[in-house]
PDB file of C-alpha atoms in Angstrom:
ATOM      1  CA  UNK A   1      37.605 121.154-183.166  1.00  0.00           C
ATOM      2  CA  UNK A   2      36.398 124.231-181.198  1.00  0.00           C
ATOM      3  CA  UNK A   3      33.446 123.244-179.009  1.00  0.00           C
ATOM      4  CA  UNK A   4      31.175 125.788-180.591  1.00  0.00           C
ATOM      5  CA  UNK A   5      31.639 124.760-184.218  1.00  0.00           C
ATOM      6  CA  UNK A   6      28.214 124.197-185.730  1.00  0.00           C
ATOM      7  CA  UNK A   7      27.809 120.738-187.247  1.00  0.00           C
ATOM      8  CA  UNK A   8      25.204 118.006-187.317  1.00  0.00           C
ATOM      9  CA  UNK A   9      25.263 114.743-185.507  1.00  0.00           C
ATOM     10  CA  UNK A  10      23.450 111.446-186.185  1.00  0.00           C
ATOM     11  CA  UNK A  11      20.816 109.370-184.489  1.00  0.00           C
ATOM     12  CA  UNK A  12      18.778 111.237-181.955  1.00  0.00           C
ATOM     13  CA  UNK A  13      20.477 114.550-182.664  1.00  0.00           C
ATOM     14  CA  UNK A  14      19.622 114.230-186.378  1.00  0.00           C
ATOM     15  CA  UNK A  15      15.969 113.844-185.375  1.00  0.00           C
ATOM     16  CA  UNK A  16      16.281 117.091-183.405  1.00  0.00           C
ATOM     17  CA  UNK A  17      18.289 118.972-186.012  1.00  0.00           C
ATOM     18  CA  UNK A  18      16.096 122.054-186.161  1.00  0.00           C
ATOM     19  CA  UNK A  19      15.448 122.257-182.448  1.00  0.00           C
ATOM     20  CA  UNK A  20      19.055 121.735-181.496  1.00  0.00           C
ATOM     21  CA  UNK A  21      20.862 124.598-183.165  1.00  0.00           C
ATOM     22  CA  UNK A  22      23.995 123.948-181.173  1.00  0.00           C
ATOM     23  CA  UNK A  23      27.387 122.346-181.497  1.00  0.00           C
ATOM     24  CA  UNK A  24      27.691 118.695-180.712  1.00  0.00           C
ATOM     25  CA  UNK A  25      30.371 117.474-178.394  1.00  0.00           C
ATOM     26  CA  UNK A  26      33.806 117.218-179.983  1.00  0.00           C
ATOM     27  CA  UNK A  27      36.310 114.638-178.918  1.00  0.00           C
ATOM     28  CA  UNK A  28      33.949 112.599-176.782  1.00  0.00           C
ATOM     29  CA  UNK A  29      33.852 109.007-175.501  1.00  0.00           C
ATOM     30  CA  UNK A  30      31.039 106.887-176.912  1.00  0.00           C
ATOM     31  CA  UNK A  31      27.719 107.653-175.290  1.00  0.00           C
ATOM     32  CA  UNK A  32      26.478 104.980-172.845  1.00  0.00           C
ATOM     33  CA  UNK A  33      23.061 104.345-171.341  1.00  0.00           C
ATOM     34  CA  UNK A  34      22.755 105.258-167.654  1.00  0.00           C
ATOM     35  CA  UNK A  35      22.442 102.351-165.205  1.00  0.00           C
ATOM     36  CA  UNK A  36      20.054 104.535-163.248  1.00  0.00           C
ATOM     37  CA  UNK A  37      18.994 108.108-163.488  1.00  0.00           C
ATOM     38  CA  UNK A  38      16.282 110.743-163.817  1.00  0.00           C
ATOM     39  CA  UNK A  39      15.770 113.940-165.804  1.00  0.00           C
ATOM     40  CA  UNK A  40      13.044 116.181-164.479  1.00  0.00           C
ATOM     41  CA  UNK A  41      12.066 119.708-165.421  1.00  0.00           C
ATOM     42  CA  UNK A  42       9.107 122.148-165.019  1.00  0.00           C
ATOM     43  CA  UNK A  43       8.134 125.698-165.407  1.00  0.00           C
ATOM     44  CA  UNK A  44       5.367 127.986-164.160  1.00  0.00           C
ATOM     45  CA  UNK A  45       2.605 129.240-166.350  1.00  0.00           C
ATOM     46  CA  UNK A  46       4.039 131.350-169.144  1.00  0.00           C
ATOM     47  CA  UNK A  47       7.274 129.468-169.423  1.00  0.00           C
ATOM     48  CA  UNK A  48       7.668 128.950-173.230  1.00  0.00           C
ATOM     49  CA  UNK A  49       9.096 125.452-173.339  1.00  0.00           C
ATOM     50  CA  UNK A  50       7.040 123.670-170.659  1.00  0.00           C
ATOM     51  CA  UNK A  51       3.860 125.668-170.799  1.00  0.00           C
ATOM     52  CA  UNK A  52       3.597 125.363-167.029  1.00  0.00           C
ATOM     53  CA  UNK A  53       3.854 121.548-167.144  1.00  0.00           C
ATOM     54  CA  UNK A  54       6.147 119.148-165.307  1.00  0.00           C
ATOM     55  CA  UNK A  55       8.090 116.322-166.899  1.00  0.00           C
ATOM     56  CA  UNK A  56      10.161 113.437-165.566  1.00  0.00           C
ATOM     57  CA  UNK A  57      12.028 110.640-167.370  1.00  0.00           C
ATOM     58  CA  UNK A  58      13.711 107.646-165.780  1.00  0.00           C
ATOM     59  CA  UNK A  59      16.507 105.485-167.148  1.00  0.00           C
ATOM     60  CA  UNK A  60      15.130 102.032-167.997  1.00  0.00           C
ATOM     61  CA  UNK A  61      11.632 103.385-168.677  1.00  0.00           C
ATOM     62  CA  UNK A  62      12.657 105.296-171.802  1.00  0.00           C
ATOM     63  CA  UNK A  63      14.225 104.137-175.083  1.00  0.00           C
ATOM     64  CA  UNK A  64      17.442 106.028-174.481  1.00  0.00           C
ATOM     65  CA  UNK A  65      19.049 107.819-171.488  1.00  0.00           C
ATOM     66  CA  UNK A  66      22.598 108.535-172.586  1.00  0.00           C
ATOM     67  CA  UNK A  67      25.282 110.611-170.968  1.00  0.00           C
ATOM     68  CA  UNK A  68      28.641 111.515-172.455  1.00  0.00           C
ATOM     69  CA  UNK A  69      31.393 113.986-171.760  1.00  0.00           C
ATOM     70  CA  UNK A  70      34.167 115.682-173.709  1.00  0.00           C
ATOM     71  CA  UNK A  71      37.679 114.299-173.201  1.00  0.00           C
ATOM     72  CA  UNK A  72      38.887 117.419-171.437  1.00  0.00           C
ATOM     73  CA  UNK A  73      35.998 117.384-168.949  1.00  0.00           C
ATOM     74  CA  UNK A  74      34.802 120.787-170.264  1.00  0.00           C
ATOM     75  CA  UNK A  75      31.265 119.801-171.176  1.00  0.00           C
ATOM     76  CA  UNK A  76      28.708 117.059-171.091  1.00  0.00           C
ATOM     77  CA  UNK A  77      25.516 116.030-172.841  1.00  0.00           C
ATOM     78  CA  UNK A  78      22.419 114.174-171.690  1.00  0.00           C
ATOM     79  CA  UNK A  79      20.179 112.773-174.393  1.00  0.00           C
ATOM     80  CA  UNK A  80      16.710 111.358-173.773  1.00  0.00           C
ATOM     81  CA  UNK A  81      14.604 109.443-176.290  1.00  0.00           C
ATOM     82  CA  UNK A  82      11.300 108.840-174.482  1.00  0.00           C
ATOM     83  CA  UNK A  83       9.173 107.613-177.373  1.00  0.00           C
ATOM     84  CA  UNK A  84       8.312 108.381-180.943  1.00  0.00           C
ATOM     85  CA  UNK A  85       8.452 112.177-181.324  1.00  0.00           C
ATOM     86  CA  UNK A  86       9.624 112.955-177.744  1.00  0.00           C
ATOM     87  CA  UNK A  87      13.281 113.674-177.345  1.00  0.00           C
ATOM     88  CA  UNK A  88      15.271 115.971-175.074  1.00  0.00           C
ATOM     89  CA  UNK A  89      18.914 117.131-175.006  1.00  0.00           C
ATOM     90  CA  UNK A  90      20.748 118.950-172.299  1.00  0.00           C
ATOM     91  CA  UNK A  91      24.223 120.400-172.857  1.00  0.00           C
ATOM     92  CA  UNK A  92      26.216 122.208-170.204  1.00  0.00           C
ATOM     93  CA  UNK A  93      29.778 123.467-170.485  1.00  0.00           C
ATOM     94  CA  UNK A  94      32.265 125.406-168.433  1.00  0.00           C
ATOM     95  CA  UNK A  95      34.107 128.349-170.027  1.00  0.00           C
ATOM     96  CA  UNK A  96      36.625 127.259-172.646  1.00  0.00           C
ATOM     97  CA  UNK A  97      39.759 125.787-171.098  1.00  0.00           C
ATOM     98  CA  UNK A  98      38.064 124.908-167.786  1.00  0.00           C
ATOM     99  CA  UNK A  99      36.883 121.555-166.491  1.00  0.00           C
ATOM    100  CA  UNK A 100      33.374 121.116-165.006  1.00  0.00           C
ATOM    101  CA  UNK A 101      33.904 121.172-161.276  1.00  0.00           C
ATOM    102  CA  UNK A 102      31.875 119.642-158.510  1.00  0.00           C
ATOM    103  CA  UNK A 103      30.234 122.141-156.185  1.00  0.00           C
ATOM    104  CA  UNK A 104      30.326 124.985-158.738  1.00  0.00           C
ATOM    105  CA  UNK A 105      27.418 127.115-159.909  1.00  0.00           C
ATOM    106  CA  UNK A 106      27.952 128.564-163.422  1.00  0.00           C
ATOM    107  CA  UNK A 107      26.023 131.775-163.859  1.00  0.00           C
ATOM    108  CA  UNK A 108      25.573 133.899-166.991  1.00  0.00           C
ATOM    109  CA  UNK A 109      25.254 130.740-169.124  1.00  0.00           C
ATOM    110  CA  UNK A 110      24.160 131.169-172.764  1.00  0.00           C
ATOM    111  CA  UNK A 111      23.774 129.002-175.809  1.00  0.00           C
ATOM    112  CA  UNK A 112      25.715 128.984-179.071  1.00  0.00           C
ATOM    113  CA  UNK A 113      26.329 131.296-180.869  1.00  0.00           C
ATOM    114  CA  UNK A 114      25.825 133.918-178.111  1.00  0.00           C
ATOM    115  CA  UNK A 115      28.074 132.211-175.629  1.00  0.00           C
ATOM    116  CA  UNK A 116      31.610 133.601-175.850  1.00  0.00           C
ATOM    117  CA  UNK A 117      34.696 131.495-174.973  1.00  0.00           C
ATOM    118  CA  UNK A 118      34.726 132.969-171.457  1.00  0.00           C
ATOM    119  CA  UNK A 119      31.042 132.142-170.916  1.00  0.00           C
ATOM    120  CA  UNK A 120      29.561 128.911-169.552  1.00  0.00           C
ATOM    121  CA  UNK A 121      27.150 127.245-171.970  1.00  0.00           C
ATOM    122  CA  UNK A 122      23.645 125.923-171.308  1.00  0.00           C
ATOM    123  CA  UNK A 123      21.272 124.473-173.862  1.00  0.00           C
ATOM    124  CA  UNK A 124      18.094 122.548-173.093  1.00  0.00           C
ATOM    125  CA  UNK A 125      15.714 121.771-175.965  1.00  0.00           C
ATOM    126  CA  UNK A 126      13.957 118.968-177.813  1.00  0.00           C
ATOM    127  CA  UNK A 127      10.656 117.841-179.197  1.00  0.00           C
ATOM    128  CA  UNK A 128       7.530 116.933-177.204  1.00  0.00           C
ATOM    129  CA  UNK A 129       5.122 114.638-179.065  1.00  0.00           C
ATOM    130  CA  UNK A 130       6.507 115.950-182.350  1.00  0.00           C
ATOM    131  CA  UNK A 131       6.331 119.632-181.339  1.00  0.00           C
ATOM    132  CA  UNK A 132       9.678 121.383-181.381  1.00  0.00           C
ATOM    133  CA  UNK A 133      10.748 123.003-178.128  1.00  0.00           C
ATOM    134  CA  UNK A 134      13.753 125.293-178.383  1.00  0.00           C
ATOM    135  CA  UNK A 135      14.990 128.761-177.694  1.00  0.00           C
ATOM    136  CA  UNK A 136      16.239 131.220-180.207  1.00  0.00           C
ATOM    137  CA  UNK A 137      18.125 132.879-177.374  1.00  0.00           C
ATOM    138  CA  UNK A 138      18.483 131.919-173.749  1.00  0.00           C
ATOM    139  CA  UNK A 139      20.195 132.741-170.500  1.00  0.00           C
ATOM    140  CA  UNK A 140      20.512 130.864-167.240  1.00  0.00           C
ATOM    141  CA  UNK A 141      22.700 128.976-164.863  1.00  0.00           C
ATOM    142  CA  UNK A 142      23.575 125.455-163.775  1.00  0.00           C
ATOM    143  CA  UNK A 143      25.136 123.825-160.737  1.00  0.00           C
ATOM    144  CA  UNK A 144      27.318 120.727-160.843  1.00  0.00           C
ATOM    145  CA  UNK A 145      26.453 119.277-157.455  1.00  0.00           C
ATOM    146  CA  UNK A 146      28.403 116.045-158.052  1.00  0.00           C
ATOM    147  CA  UNK A 147      30.450 114.717-160.886  1.00  0.00           C
ATOM    148  CA  UNK A 148      32.805 111.775-161.186  1.00  0.00           C
ATOM    149  CA  UNK A 149      34.964 111.151-164.272  1.00  0.00           C
ATOM    150  CA  UNK A 150      36.328 107.987-165.784  1.00  0.00           C
ATOM    151  CA  UNK A 151      38.945 107.754-168.615  1.00  0.00           C
ATOM    152  CA  UNK A 152      38.922 110.405-171.313  1.00  0.00           C
ATOM    153  CA  UNK A 153      36.035 112.345-169.847  1.00  0.00           C
ATOM    154  CA  UNK A 154      33.731 109.393-169.362  1.00  0.00           C
ATOM    155  CA  UNK A 155      30.990 110.522-166.959  1.00  0.00           C
ATOM    156  CA  UNK A 156      30.597 107.932-164.164  1.00  0.00           C
ATOM    157  CA  UNK A 157      28.190 109.848-161.911  1.00  0.00           C
ATOM    158  CA  UNK A 158      26.339 113.123-162.288  1.00  0.00           C
ATOM    159  CA  UNK A 159      24.043 115.287-160.161  1.00  0.00           C
ATOM    160  CA  UNK A 160      23.238 118.688-161.595  1.00  0.00           C
ATOM    161  CA  UNK A 161      20.477 121.292-161.667  1.00  0.00           C
ATOM    162  CA  UNK A 162      19.811 123.952-164.261  1.00  0.00           C
ATOM    163  CA  UNK A 163      17.694 127.071-164.768  1.00  0.00           C
ATOM    164  CA  UNK A 164      16.968 128.447-168.245  1.00  0.00           C
ATOM    165  CA  UNK A 165      15.179 131.611-169.403  1.00  0.00           C
ATOM    166  CA  UNK A 166      14.012 131.068-172.980  1.00  0.00           C
ATOM    167  CA  UNK A 167      13.488 133.784-175.601  1.00  0.00           C
ATOM    168  CA  UNK A 168      13.644 136.642-173.117  1.00  0.00           C
ATOM    169  CA  UNK A 169      11.008 135.158-170.812  1.00  0.00           C
ATOM    170  CA  UNK A 170      11.085 136.168-167.145  1.00  0.00           C
ATOM    171  CA  UNK A 171       9.655 132.788-166.194  1.00  0.00           C
ATOM    172  CA  UNK A 172      12.404 130.129-165.825  1.00  0.00           C
ATOM    173  CA  UNK A 173      12.440 126.478-166.689  1.00  0.00           C
ATOM    174  CA  UNK A 174      14.073 124.581-163.797  1.00  0.00           C
ATOM    175  CA  UNK A 175      15.437 121.053-164.081  1.00  0.00           C
ATOM    176  CA  UNK A 176      17.665 118.415-162.502  1.00  0.00           C
ATOM    177  CA  UNK A 177      19.500 115.435-163.805  1.00  0.00           C
ATOM    178  CA  UNK A 178      20.879 112.522-161.818  1.00  0.00           C
ATOM    179  CA  UNK A 179      22.723 109.631-163.457  1.00  0.00           C
ATOM    180  CA  UNK A 180      24.916 106.703-162.512  1.00  0.00           C
ATOM    181  CA  UNK A 181      26.692 105.118-165.427  1.00  0.00           C
ATOM    182  CA  UNK A 182      27.941 101.588-165.942  1.00  0.00           C
ATOM    183  CA  UNK A 183      31.596 100.926-165.058  1.00  0.00           C
ATOM    184  CA  UNK A 184      33.704 102.585-167.797  1.00  0.00           C
ATOM    185  CA  UNK A 185      35.086 100.295-170.449  1.00  0.00           C
ATOM    186  CA  UNK A 186      38.728  99.274-170.147  1.00  0.00           C
ATOM    187  CA  UNK A 187      41.200 101.411-171.939  1.00  0.00           C
ATOM    188  CA  UNK A 188      42.705  99.651-174.976  1.00  0.00           C
ATOM    189  CA  UNK A 189      46.106  98.052-174.532  1.00  0.00           C
ATOM    190  CA  UNK A 190      47.908  96.371-177.393  1.00  0.00           C
ATOM    191  CA  UNK A 191      51.159  94.515-177.663  1.00  0.00           C
ATOM    192  CA  UNK A 192      53.353  93.483-180.643  1.00  0.00           C
ATOM    193  CA  UNK A 193      55.893  90.736-180.848  1.00  0.00           C
ATOM    194  CA  UNK A 194      58.211  90.267-183.828  1.00  0.00           C
ATOM    195  CA  UNK A 195      59.176  86.665-184.604  1.00  0.00           C
ATOM    196  CA  UNK A 196      63.018  86.358-184.366  1.00  0.00           C
ATOM    197  CA  UNK A 197      63.100  84.150-187.445  1.00  0.00           C
ATOM    198  CA  UNK A 198      61.878  84.524-191.019  1.00  0.00           C
ATOM    199  CA  UNK A 199      62.372  82.840-194.372  1.00  0.00           C
ATOM    200  CA  UNK A 200      63.910  83.926-197.687  1.00  0.00           C
ATOM    201  CA  UNK A 201      63.274  82.366-201.131  1.00  0.00           C
ATOM    202  CA  UNK A 202      66.218  82.239-203.464  1.00  0.00           C
ATOM    203  CA  UNK A 203      66.978  83.371-206.030  1.00  0.00           C
ATOM    204  CA  UNK A 204      64.199  86.014-206.032  1.00  0.00           C
ATOM    205  CA  UNK A 205      64.974  87.106-202.452  1.00  0.00           C
ATOM    206  CA  UNK A 206      61.332  87.214-201.280  1.00  0.00           C
ATOM    207  CA  UNK A 207      61.163  87.145-197.524  1.00  0.00           C
ATOM    208  CA  UNK A 208      58.377  86.225-195.145  1.00  0.00           C
ATOM    209  CA  UNK A 209      58.459  87.845-191.700  1.00  0.00           C
ATOM    210  CA  UNK A 210      55.869  88.456-189.041  1.00  0.00           C
ATOM    211  CA  UNK A 211      54.949  88.009-185.424  1.00  0.00           C
ATOM    212  CA  UNK A 212      51.896  88.337-183.124  1.00  0.00           C
ATOM    213  CA  UNK A 213      49.682  91.030-181.630  1.00  0.00           C
ATOM    214  CA  UNK A 214      47.737  91.006-178.425  1.00  0.00           C
ATOM    215  CA  UNK A 215      44.893  93.169-177.096  1.00  0.00           C
ATOM    216  CA  UNK A 216      42.667  93.337-174.026  1.00  0.00           C
ATOM    217  CA  UNK A 217      39.526  93.984-176.124  1.00  0.00           C
ATOM    218  CA  UNK A 218      38.687  93.676-179.848  1.00  0.00           C
ATOM    219  CA  UNK A 219      40.586  96.075-182.067  1.00  0.00           C
ATOM    220  CA  UNK A 220      41.756  96.520-185.630  1.00  0.00           C
ATOM    221  CA  UNK A 221      45.493  96.757-185.272  1.00  0.00           C
ATOM    222  CA  UNK A 222      47.532  98.455-188.041  1.00  0.00           C
ATOM    223  CA  UNK A 223      51.139  97.333-188.352  1.00  0.00           C
ATOM    224  CA  UNK A 224      53.729  99.237-190.391  1.00  0.00           C
ATOM    225  CA  UNK A 225      57.453  99.296-190.702  1.00  0.00           C
ATOM    226  CA  UNK A 226      60.539  98.454-192.705  1.00  0.00           C
ATOM    227  CA  UNK A 227      62.925  95.544-193.122  1.00  0.00           C
ATOM    228  CA  UNK A 228      66.538  96.075-194.236  1.00  0.00           C
ATOM    229  CA  UNK A 229      69.672  94.011-194.482  1.00  0.00           C
ATOM    230  CA  UNK A 230      73.155  95.416-194.593  1.00  0.00           C
ATOM    231  CA  UNK A 231      75.278  93.559-197.227  1.00  0.00           C
ATOM    232  CA  UNK A 232      78.693  94.178-198.651  1.00  0.00           C
ATOM    233  CA  UNK A 233      77.312  95.139-202.053  1.00  0.00           C
ATOM    234  CA  UNK A 234      74.170  97.020-200.964  1.00  0.00           C
ATOM    235  CA  UNK A 235      71.350  97.340-198.495  1.00  0.00           C
ATOM    236  CA  UNK A 236      68.144  95.660-199.647  1.00  0.00           C
ATOM    237  CA  UNK A 237      65.061  97.043-197.898  1.00  0.00           C
ATOM    238  CA  UNK A 238      61.303  97.026-198.025  1.00  0.00           C
ATOM    239  CA  UNK A 239      58.332  98.715-196.274  1.00  0.00           C
ATOM    240  CA  UNK A 240      55.186  96.967-195.204  1.00  0.00           C
ATOM    241  CA  UNK A 241      51.730  97.755-193.884  1.00  0.00           C
ATOM    242  CA  UNK A 242      49.088  95.335-192.814  1.00  0.00           C
ATOM    243  CA  UNK A 243      46.000  95.114-190.559  1.00  0.00           C
ATOM    244  CA  UNK A 244      45.146  92.375-188.035  1.00  0.00           C
ATOM    245  CA  UNK A 245      41.738  91.801-186.465  1.00  0.00           C
ATOM    246  CA  UNK A 246      42.824  91.335-182.859  1.00  0.00           C
ATOM    247  CA  UNK A 247      40.636  89.653-180.197  1.00  0.00           C
ATOM    248  CA  UNK A 248      41.544  89.197-176.524  1.00  0.00           C
ATOM    249  CA  UNK A 249      42.884  85.815-175.463  1.00  0.00           C
ATOM    250  CA  UNK A 250      45.683  84.163-177.416  1.00  0.00           C
ATOM    251  CA  UNK A 251      48.219  86.217-179.448  1.00  0.00           C
ATOM    252  CA  UNK A 252      47.035  86.673-183.037  1.00  0.00           C
ATOM    253  CA  UNK A 253      49.619  85.794-185.672  1.00  0.00           C
ATOM    254  CA  UNK A 254      50.470  87.896-188.739  1.00  0.00           C
ATOM    255  CA  UNK A 255      52.977  87.774-191.527  1.00  0.00           C
ATOM    256  CA  UNK A 256      53.970  89.684-194.719  1.00  0.00           C
ATOM    257  CA  UNK A 257      55.867  88.731-197.835  1.00  0.00           C
ATOM    258  CA  UNK A 258      58.324  91.283-199.166  1.00  0.00           C
ATOM    259  CA  UNK A 259      60.937  91.782-201.833  1.00  0.00           C
ATOM    260  CA  UNK A 260      63.578  94.466-201.831  1.00  0.00           C
ATOM    261  CA  UNK A 261      62.476  97.907-203.111  1.00  0.00           C
ATOM    262  CA  UNK A 262      66.108  99.008-203.614  1.00  0.00           C
ATOM    263  CA  UNK A 263      67.135  98.521-207.217  1.00  0.00           C
ATOM    264  CA  UNK A 264      69.804  95.889-207.845  1.00  0.00           C
ATOM    265  CA  UNK A 265      69.480  94.323-204.400  1.00  0.00           C
ATOM    266  CA  UNK A 266      67.752  91.271-202.946  1.00  0.00           C
ATOM    267  CA  UNK A 267      67.458  89.761-199.476  1.00  0.00           C
ATOM    268  CA  UNK A 268      69.737  86.799-198.664  1.00  0.00           C
ATOM    269  CA  UNK A 269      69.920  84.311-195.772  1.00  0.00           C
ATOM    270  CA  UNK A 270      71.318  85.936-192.708  1.00  0.00           C
ATOM    271  CA  UNK A 271      70.389  88.698-190.239  1.00  0.00           C
ATOM    272  CA  UNK A 272      68.096  91.548-191.125  1.00  0.00           C
ATOM    273  CA  UNK A 273      66.608  94.374-189.021  1.00  0.00           C
ATOM    274  CA  UNK A 274      62.830  94.745-188.772  1.00  0.00           C
ATOM    275  CA  UNK A 275      61.541  98.105-187.625  1.00  0.00           C
ATOM    276  CA  UNK A 276      57.871  97.965-186.630  1.00  0.00           C
ATOM    277  CA  UNK A 277      55.013  99.944-185.056  1.00  0.00           C
ATOM    278  CA  UNK A 278      51.492  98.880-184.134  1.00  0.00           C
ATOM    279  CA  UNK A 279      48.566 101.221-183.706  1.00  0.00           C
ATOM    280  CA  UNK A 280      44.857 100.815-183.013  1.00  0.00           C
ATOM    281  CA  UNK A 281      41.906 103.137-182.388  1.00  0.00           C
ATOM    282  CA  UNK A 282      40.097 102.503-179.093  1.00  0.00           C
ATOM    283  CA  UNK A 283      36.512 101.819-180.020  1.00  0.00           C
ATOM    284  CA  UNK A 284      35.221 103.287-176.689  1.00  0.00           C
ATOM    285  CA  UNK A 285      37.424 106.406-176.417  1.00  0.00           C
ATOM    286  CA  UNK A 286      38.683 108.945-178.946  1.00  0.00           C
ATOM    287  CA  UNK A 287      42.279 107.847-178.697  1.00  0.00           C
ATOM    288  CA  UNK A 288      44.789 105.921-180.747  1.00  0.00           C
ATOM    289  CA  UNK A 289      47.067 103.470-178.896  1.00  0.00           C
ATOM    290  CA  UNK A 290      50.595 103.145-180.196  1.00  0.00           C
ATOM    291  CA  UNK A 291      53.260 100.550-179.204  1.00  0.00           C
ATOM    292  CA  UNK A 292      56.076 102.783-180.273  1.00  0.00           C
ATOM    293  CA  UNK A 293      58.822 101.752-182.677  1.00  0.00           C
ATOM    294  CA  UNK A 294      60.525  98.422-182.086  1.00  0.00           C
ATOM    295  CA  UNK A 295      63.706  97.258-183.740  1.00  0.00           C
ATOM    296  CA  UNK A 296      64.221  93.478-183.928  1.00  0.00           C
ATOM    297  CA  UNK A 297      67.031  91.400-185.377  1.00  0.00           C
ATOM    298  CA  UNK A 298      65.501  88.692-187.515  1.00  0.00           C
ATOM    299  CA  UNK A 299      67.363  85.679-188.826  1.00  0.00           C
ATOM    300  CA  UNK A 300      66.375  84.867-192.396  1.00  0.00           C
ATOM    301  CA  UNK A 301      66.729  81.219-193.295  1.00  0.00           C
ATOM    302  CA  UNK A 302      66.590  79.723-196.780  1.00  0.00           C
ATOM    303  CA  UNK A 303      63.064  78.510-197.455  1.00  0.00           C
TER     304      UNK A 303
END
């Protein structure tokens, strides 16, 4: 999805739907609360959003202090939920196709829909004690003083400053954000093992085959594949699909019962080929893990 597609998000963003007329992050890791951090901003008299006031919020002293980044490192979001009716959201992005780079000042930043693909993007808005604070148009700049990434755009550390001119004002809002995040979650790893032996019921030819799956963190693993057996008078075969709730530790067993889907054929005792694939969505990152296709010779014994 293009990063400037206008949609709605849930939770804190839904509460700020009117004030935050911007695109949410697409393709992001799950947002996590900062282990430590501060968001501070202020403006001189006449600045539309602050009214000349200063604000500071500290991780641990507010209900939410979340930081998340896009998988390509192009943009990031800081979301603050201070208390009932006070929420703030900062979004900064490099021009399309570029990664946010440490030590870089991005000038000429605008907000959606005025920001073109070649422009950096800056949006800072929210609600203050129930009063909406947002800009119909804005301009400004931001500096990524320090940034450290984890897997899939996970933001590990962030130090940035920003300056925003709201609704044509000549008085800027200036702010800074500093955040240290928890260690990033492990990337999901799954394994699949096909049992080398199965059973077959005669005379109906129903087979039972299976194996085990492993994972390094909880995951819903989808297994799919085919079983076929080459015989002199035909090739019985069947497809299967099943889901296993995998938990780390011991291998989790699974099995399926199948009958041939090829007319006029049935499985018999002997060797069959089982072609299988396992997939699972990483609950922490926007990625699907795939074991790849595995072909296994399975001995079917009479049940």
